Coordinates of C-alpha atoms and ligand atoms in Angstrom, one line a residue:
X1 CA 130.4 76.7 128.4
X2 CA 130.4 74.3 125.8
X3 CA 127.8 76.4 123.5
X4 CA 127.8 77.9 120.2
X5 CA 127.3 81.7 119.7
X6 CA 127.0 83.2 116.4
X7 CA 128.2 86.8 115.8
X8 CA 127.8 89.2 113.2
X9 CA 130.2 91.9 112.8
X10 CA 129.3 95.4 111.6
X11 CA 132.3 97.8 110.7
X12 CA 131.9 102.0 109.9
X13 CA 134.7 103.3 108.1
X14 CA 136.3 107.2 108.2
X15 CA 138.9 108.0 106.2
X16 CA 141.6 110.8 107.0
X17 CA 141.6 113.5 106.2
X18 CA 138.1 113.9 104.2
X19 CA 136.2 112.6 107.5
X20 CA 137.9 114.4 110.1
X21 CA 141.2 115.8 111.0
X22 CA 141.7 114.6 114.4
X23 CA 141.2 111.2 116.2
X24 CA 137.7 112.1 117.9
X25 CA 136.1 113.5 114.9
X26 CA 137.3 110.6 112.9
X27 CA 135.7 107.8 115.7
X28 CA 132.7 110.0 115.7
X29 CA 132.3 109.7 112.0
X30 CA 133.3 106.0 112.0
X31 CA 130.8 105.3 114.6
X32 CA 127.7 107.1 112.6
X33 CA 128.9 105.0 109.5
X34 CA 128.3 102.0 111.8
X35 CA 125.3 102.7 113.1
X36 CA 124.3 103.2 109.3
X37 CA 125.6 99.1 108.2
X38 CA 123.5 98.4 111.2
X39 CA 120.2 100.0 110.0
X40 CA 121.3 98.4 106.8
X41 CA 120.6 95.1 107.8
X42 CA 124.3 94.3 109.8
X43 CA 127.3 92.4 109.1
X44 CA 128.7 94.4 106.6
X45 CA 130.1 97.9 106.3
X46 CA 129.7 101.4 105.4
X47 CA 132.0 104.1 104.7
X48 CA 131.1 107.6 106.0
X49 CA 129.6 110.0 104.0
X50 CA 128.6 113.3 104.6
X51 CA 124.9 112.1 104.0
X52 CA 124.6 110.2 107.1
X53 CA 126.0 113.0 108.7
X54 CA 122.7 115.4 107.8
X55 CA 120.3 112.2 108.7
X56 CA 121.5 112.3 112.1
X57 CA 121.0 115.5 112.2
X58 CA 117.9 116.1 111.2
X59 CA 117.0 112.8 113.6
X60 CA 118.1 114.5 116.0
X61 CA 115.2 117.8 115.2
X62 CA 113.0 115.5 114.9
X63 CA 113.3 113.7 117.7
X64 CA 113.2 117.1 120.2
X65 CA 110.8 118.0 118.3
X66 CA 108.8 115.0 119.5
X67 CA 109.7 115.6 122.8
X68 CA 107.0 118.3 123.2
X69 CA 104.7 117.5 120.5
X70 CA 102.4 115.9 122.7
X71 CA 102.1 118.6 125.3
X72 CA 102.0 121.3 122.1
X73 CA 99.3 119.9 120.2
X74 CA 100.9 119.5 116.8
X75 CA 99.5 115.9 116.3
X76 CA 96.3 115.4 114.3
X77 CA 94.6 112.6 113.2
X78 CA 93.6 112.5 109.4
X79 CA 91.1 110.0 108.3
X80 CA 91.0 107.9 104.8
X81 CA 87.7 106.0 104.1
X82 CA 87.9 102.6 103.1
X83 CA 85.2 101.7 100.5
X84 CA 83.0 98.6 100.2
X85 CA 83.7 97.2 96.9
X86 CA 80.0 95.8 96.3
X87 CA 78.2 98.8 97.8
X88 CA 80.4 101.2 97.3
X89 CA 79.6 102.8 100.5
X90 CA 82.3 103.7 103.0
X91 CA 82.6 100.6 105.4
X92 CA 85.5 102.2 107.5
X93 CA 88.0 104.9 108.2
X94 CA 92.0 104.5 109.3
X95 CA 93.2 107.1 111.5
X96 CA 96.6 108.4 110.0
X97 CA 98.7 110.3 112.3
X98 CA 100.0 114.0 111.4
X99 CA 102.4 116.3 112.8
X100 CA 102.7 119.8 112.6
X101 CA 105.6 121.6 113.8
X102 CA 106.3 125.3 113.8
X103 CA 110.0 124.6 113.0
X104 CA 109.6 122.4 110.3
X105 CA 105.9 122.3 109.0
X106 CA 104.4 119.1 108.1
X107 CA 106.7 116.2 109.0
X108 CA 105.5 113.0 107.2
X109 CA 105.3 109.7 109.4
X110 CA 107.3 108.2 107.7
X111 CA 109.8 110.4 108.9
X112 CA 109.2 110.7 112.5
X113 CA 107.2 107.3 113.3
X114 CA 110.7 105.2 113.2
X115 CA 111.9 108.3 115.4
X116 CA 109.6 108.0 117.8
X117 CA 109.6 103.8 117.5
X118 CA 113.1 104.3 118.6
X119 CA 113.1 106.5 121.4
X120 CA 109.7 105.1 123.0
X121 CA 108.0 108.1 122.3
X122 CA 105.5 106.3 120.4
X123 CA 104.0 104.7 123.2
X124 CA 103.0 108.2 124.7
X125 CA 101.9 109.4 120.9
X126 CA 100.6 105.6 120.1
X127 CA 98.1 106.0 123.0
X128 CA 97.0 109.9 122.3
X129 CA 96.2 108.3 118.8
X130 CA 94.5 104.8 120.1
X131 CA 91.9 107.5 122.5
X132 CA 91.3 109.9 119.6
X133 CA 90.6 107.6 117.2
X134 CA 87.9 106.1 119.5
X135 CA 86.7 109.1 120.4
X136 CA 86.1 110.2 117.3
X137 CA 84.8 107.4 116.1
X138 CA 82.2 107.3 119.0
X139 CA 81.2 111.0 118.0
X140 CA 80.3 110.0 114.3
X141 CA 78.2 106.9 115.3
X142 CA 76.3 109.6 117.7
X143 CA 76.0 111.7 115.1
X144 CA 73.8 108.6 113.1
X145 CA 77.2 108.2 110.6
X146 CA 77.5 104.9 109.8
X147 CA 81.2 104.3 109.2
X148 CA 82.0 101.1 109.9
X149 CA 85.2 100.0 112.2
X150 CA 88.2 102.9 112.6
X151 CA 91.0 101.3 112.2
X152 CA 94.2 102.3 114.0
X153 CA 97.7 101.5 113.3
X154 CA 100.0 100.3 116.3
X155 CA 103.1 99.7 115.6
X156 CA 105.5 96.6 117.2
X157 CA 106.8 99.1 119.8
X158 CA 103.1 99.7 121.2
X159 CA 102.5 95.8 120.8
X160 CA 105.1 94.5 123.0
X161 CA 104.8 96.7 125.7
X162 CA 102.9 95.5 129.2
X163 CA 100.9 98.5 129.0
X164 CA 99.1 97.8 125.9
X165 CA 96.0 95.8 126.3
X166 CA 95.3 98.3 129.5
X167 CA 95.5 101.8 126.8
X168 CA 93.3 99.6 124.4
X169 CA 90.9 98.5 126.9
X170 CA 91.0 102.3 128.7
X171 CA 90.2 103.8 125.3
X172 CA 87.2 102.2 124.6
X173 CA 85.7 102.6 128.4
X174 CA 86.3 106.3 128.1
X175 CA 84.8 106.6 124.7
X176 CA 82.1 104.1 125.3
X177 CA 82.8 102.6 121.2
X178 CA 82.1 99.2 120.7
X179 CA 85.3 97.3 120.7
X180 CA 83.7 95.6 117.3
X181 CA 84.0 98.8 115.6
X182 CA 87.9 99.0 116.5
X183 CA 90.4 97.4 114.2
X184 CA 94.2 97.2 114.9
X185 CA 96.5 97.4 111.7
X186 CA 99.7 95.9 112.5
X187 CA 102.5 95.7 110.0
X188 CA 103.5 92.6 108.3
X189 CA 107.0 92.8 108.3
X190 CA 107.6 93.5 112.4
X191 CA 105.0 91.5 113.4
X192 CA 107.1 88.3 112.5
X193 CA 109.9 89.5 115.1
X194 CA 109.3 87.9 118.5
X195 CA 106.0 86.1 116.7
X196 CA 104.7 83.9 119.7
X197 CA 104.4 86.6 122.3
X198 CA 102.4 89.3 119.4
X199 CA 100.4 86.1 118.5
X200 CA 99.1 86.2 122.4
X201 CA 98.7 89.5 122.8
X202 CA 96.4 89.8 119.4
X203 CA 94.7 86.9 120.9
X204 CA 93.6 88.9 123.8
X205 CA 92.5 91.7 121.5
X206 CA 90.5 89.3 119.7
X207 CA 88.6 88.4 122.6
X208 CA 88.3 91.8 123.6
X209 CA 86.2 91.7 120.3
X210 CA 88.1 94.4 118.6
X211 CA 89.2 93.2 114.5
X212 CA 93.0 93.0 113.7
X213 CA 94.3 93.7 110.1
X214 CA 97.6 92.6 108.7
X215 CA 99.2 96.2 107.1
X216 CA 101.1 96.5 104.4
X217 CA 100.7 92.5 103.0
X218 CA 103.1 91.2 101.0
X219 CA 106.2 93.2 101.6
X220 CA 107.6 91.5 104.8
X221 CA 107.7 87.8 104.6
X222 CA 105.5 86.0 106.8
X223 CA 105.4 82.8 105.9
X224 CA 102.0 81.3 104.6
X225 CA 101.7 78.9 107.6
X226 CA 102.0 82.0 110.0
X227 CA 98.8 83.0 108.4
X228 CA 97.1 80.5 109.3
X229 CA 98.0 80.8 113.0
X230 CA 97.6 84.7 113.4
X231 CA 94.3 85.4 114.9
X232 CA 93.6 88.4 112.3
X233 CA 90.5 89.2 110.6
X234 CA 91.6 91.2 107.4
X235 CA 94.8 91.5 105.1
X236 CA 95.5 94.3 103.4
X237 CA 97.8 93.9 100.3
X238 CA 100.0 96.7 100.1
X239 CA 100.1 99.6 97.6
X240 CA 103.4 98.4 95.7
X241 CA 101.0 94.7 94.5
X242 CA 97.8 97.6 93.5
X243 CA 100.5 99.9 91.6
X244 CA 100.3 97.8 88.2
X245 CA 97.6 95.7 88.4
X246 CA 95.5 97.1 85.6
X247 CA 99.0 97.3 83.6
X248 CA 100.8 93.9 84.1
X249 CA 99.2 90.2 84.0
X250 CA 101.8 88.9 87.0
X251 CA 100.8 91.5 89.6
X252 CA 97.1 90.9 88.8
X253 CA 97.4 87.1 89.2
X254 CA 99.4 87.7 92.3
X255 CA 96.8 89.4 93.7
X256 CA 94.0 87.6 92.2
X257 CA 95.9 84.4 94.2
X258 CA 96.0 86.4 97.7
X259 CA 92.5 87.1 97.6
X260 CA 91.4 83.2 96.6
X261 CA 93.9 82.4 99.5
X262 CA 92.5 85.1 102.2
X263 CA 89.0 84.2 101.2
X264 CA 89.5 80.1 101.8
X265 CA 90.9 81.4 105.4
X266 CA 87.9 83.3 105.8
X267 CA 90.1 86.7 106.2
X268 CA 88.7 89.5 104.5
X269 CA 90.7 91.7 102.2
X270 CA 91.5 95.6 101.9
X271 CA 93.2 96.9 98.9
X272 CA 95.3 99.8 99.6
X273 CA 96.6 102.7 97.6
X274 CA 93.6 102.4 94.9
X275 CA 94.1 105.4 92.4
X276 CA 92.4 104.7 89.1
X277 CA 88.6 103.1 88.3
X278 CA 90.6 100.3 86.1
X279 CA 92.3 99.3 89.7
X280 CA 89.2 99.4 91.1
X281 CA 87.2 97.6 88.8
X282 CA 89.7 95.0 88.9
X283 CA 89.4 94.4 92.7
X284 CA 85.6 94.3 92.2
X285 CA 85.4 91.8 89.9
X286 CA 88.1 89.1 92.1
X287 CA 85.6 89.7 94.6
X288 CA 87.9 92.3 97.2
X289 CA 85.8 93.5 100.2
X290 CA 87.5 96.9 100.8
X291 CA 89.2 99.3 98.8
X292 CA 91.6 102.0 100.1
X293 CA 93.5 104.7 98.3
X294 CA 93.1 108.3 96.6
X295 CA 90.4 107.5 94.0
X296 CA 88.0 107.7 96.3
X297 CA 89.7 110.3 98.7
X298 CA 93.2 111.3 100.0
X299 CA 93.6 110.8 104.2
X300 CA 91.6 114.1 105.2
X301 CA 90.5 115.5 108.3
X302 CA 87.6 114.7 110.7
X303 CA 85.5 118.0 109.4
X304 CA 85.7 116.6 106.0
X305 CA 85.0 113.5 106.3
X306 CA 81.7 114.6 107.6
X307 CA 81.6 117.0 104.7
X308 CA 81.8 113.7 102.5
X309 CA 80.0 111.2 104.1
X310 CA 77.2 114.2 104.1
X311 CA 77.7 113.9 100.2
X312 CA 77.5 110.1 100.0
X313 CA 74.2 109.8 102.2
X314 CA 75.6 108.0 105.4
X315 CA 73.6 109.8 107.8
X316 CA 71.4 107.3 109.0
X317 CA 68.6 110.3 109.4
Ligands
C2E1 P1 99.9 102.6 106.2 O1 99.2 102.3 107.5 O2 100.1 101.5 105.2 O3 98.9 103.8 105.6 C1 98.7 104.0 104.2 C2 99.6 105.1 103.7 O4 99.4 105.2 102.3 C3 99.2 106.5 104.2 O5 100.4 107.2 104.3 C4 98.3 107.0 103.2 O6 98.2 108.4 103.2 C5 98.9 106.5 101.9 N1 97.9 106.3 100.8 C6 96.7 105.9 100.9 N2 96.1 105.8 99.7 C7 97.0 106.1 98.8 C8 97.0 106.3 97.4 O7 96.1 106.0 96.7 N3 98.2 106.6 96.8 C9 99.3 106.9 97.5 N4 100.4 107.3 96.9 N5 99.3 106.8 98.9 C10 98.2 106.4 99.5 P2 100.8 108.1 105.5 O8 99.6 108.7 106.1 O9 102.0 108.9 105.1 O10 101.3 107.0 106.5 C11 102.5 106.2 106.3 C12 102.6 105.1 107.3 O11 102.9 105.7 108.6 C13 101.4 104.3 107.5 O12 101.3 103.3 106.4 C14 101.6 103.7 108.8 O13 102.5 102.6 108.7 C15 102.4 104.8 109.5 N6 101.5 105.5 110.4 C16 100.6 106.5 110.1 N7 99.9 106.9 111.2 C17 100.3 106.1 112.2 C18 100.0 106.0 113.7 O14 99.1 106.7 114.2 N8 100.7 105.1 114.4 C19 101.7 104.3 113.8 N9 102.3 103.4 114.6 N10 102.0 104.4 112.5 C20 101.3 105.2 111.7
MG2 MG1 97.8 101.2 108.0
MG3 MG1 99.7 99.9 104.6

């Protein structure tokens, strides 16, 4: 009709007779190594290995694995504290999603999240986890804890889909927590896919009143001027900028110059992945609000977190 189409072209390679011996093992093969240049970013190729072979395959546990998790109970929700940098009281708490099966033990999520982003299943999972986050956090303000917001992380999948706004909203009627004490973590680098239409619908969380945080900050590549249009409340510089900060006078002024640029956007900032005092003491001085990571505690469940914020004096009585 006149217009222009541009196409990429994405080509998996199997080789006789290493691959396979007969013509449908050897399409099989081929197609797995194409599927492969495909996750790999596209238009190129990949030859088949016996690699991807064992990914699908253990894909393919995890994802029937998945299939009853739900109805099982293997999910759990951990909790890491995230500290106030001046106070250093715990000013809020992100729900991290873990999975135990009896075939395979502990599955990390960063093994079965893109599973389940793929297949759907995460808007079943997505919305177990958006309810027991809020109920929980509910049960510690009760309780006279004073936490700050729990912050819960939905990924692009959950986002897009019509249901969304409906599970947030249902969530925090049934568990009666104030939608200010909700934040939404969504990652940097998906949220920049299909931009205008997650821009609206984090609009209408805003004026739900619940916060939104940008996740993992500095690893996709929003462009600045996106940041000025996204109606979020916090940025949270990923671990990879924290790693070397006390070690290496780049990194620091990198993050030293996200901070100066959240802060004149009035966006507040969470560090993540903080391991040593020298990090920390670091982010205090360029004037971070929130600090995230292992040197103050590893993601741990609800129990203990009660357990610790027993220890730091949070209980209001
Ligand atoms: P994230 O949201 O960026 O979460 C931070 C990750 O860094 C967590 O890994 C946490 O355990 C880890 N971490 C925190 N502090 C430190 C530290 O000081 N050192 C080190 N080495 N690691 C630290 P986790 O729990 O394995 O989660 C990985 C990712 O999986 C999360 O990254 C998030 O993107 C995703 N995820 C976790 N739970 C959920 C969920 O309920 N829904 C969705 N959609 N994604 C989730
Ligand atoms: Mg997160
Ligand atoms: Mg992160």
């Amino acid at each position: 009709d006149g217009k222009q189409t541009f196409t990429s072209l994405s080509i998996g390679v199997s080789l006789y007779p290493d691959d396979g011996i007969d013509s449908s093992l050897l399409l099989k093969n081929a197609d797995t190594a194409m599927y492969k240049a495909k996750d790999l970013g596209k238009n190129r190729y990949e030859f088949f290995n016996k690699n991807m072979f064992n990914e699908v395959l253990k894909k393919s546990k995890i994802e029937k694995g998945l299939r009853n998790a739900l109805e099982n109970n293997e999910f759990q929700l951990y909790y890491q504290p995230q500290i106030d940098c001046k106070t250093k009281k715990i000013q809020g708490m992100e729900a991290l999603l873990r999975w135990k099966n009896n075939d395979f033990g502990f599955v990390c999520p960063a093994d079965f999240i893109p599973v389940a982003e793929e297949t759907s299943l995460i808007l079943p999972i997505g919305e177990w986890v958006v309810k027991t986050a809020c109920i929980q956090g509910k049960e510690w303000l009760d309780k006279g804890y004073n936490l700050g917001v729990m912050a819960v992380n939905v990924s692009i999948v959950q986002l897009q889909h019509t249901d969304f706004l409906n599970t947030v909203k249902t969530a925090l009627k049934e568990s009666k927590l104030p939608p200010e004490l909700l934040e939404i973590e969504i990652t940097e680098s998906v949220l920049m896919e299909c931009v205008d239409y997650n821009i609206e619908t984090l609009h209408k969380l805003r004026q739900l009143g619940i916060n939104i945080a940008l996740d993992d900050f500095g690893t996709g590549y929003s462009s600045l001027s996106y940041l000025r249009i996204l109606p979020i409340n916090n940025l949270k510089i990923d671990k990879s900028f924290i790693d070397s900060i006390h070690l290496n006078y780049t990194n620091r002024s990198v993050v030293y110059g996200i901070i100066e640029l959240a802060h004149k956007m009035n966006l507040n900032i969470v560090a993540e992945g903080v391991e040593w005092q020298d990090q920390f003491d670091i982010l205090q001085s360029m004037n971070c609000e929130r600090v995230q990571g292992y040197f103050f505690s590893k993601p741990i469940p609800a129990d203990n977190i009660e357990d610790l914020t027993n220890l730091m004096t949070h209980k209001n009585n």
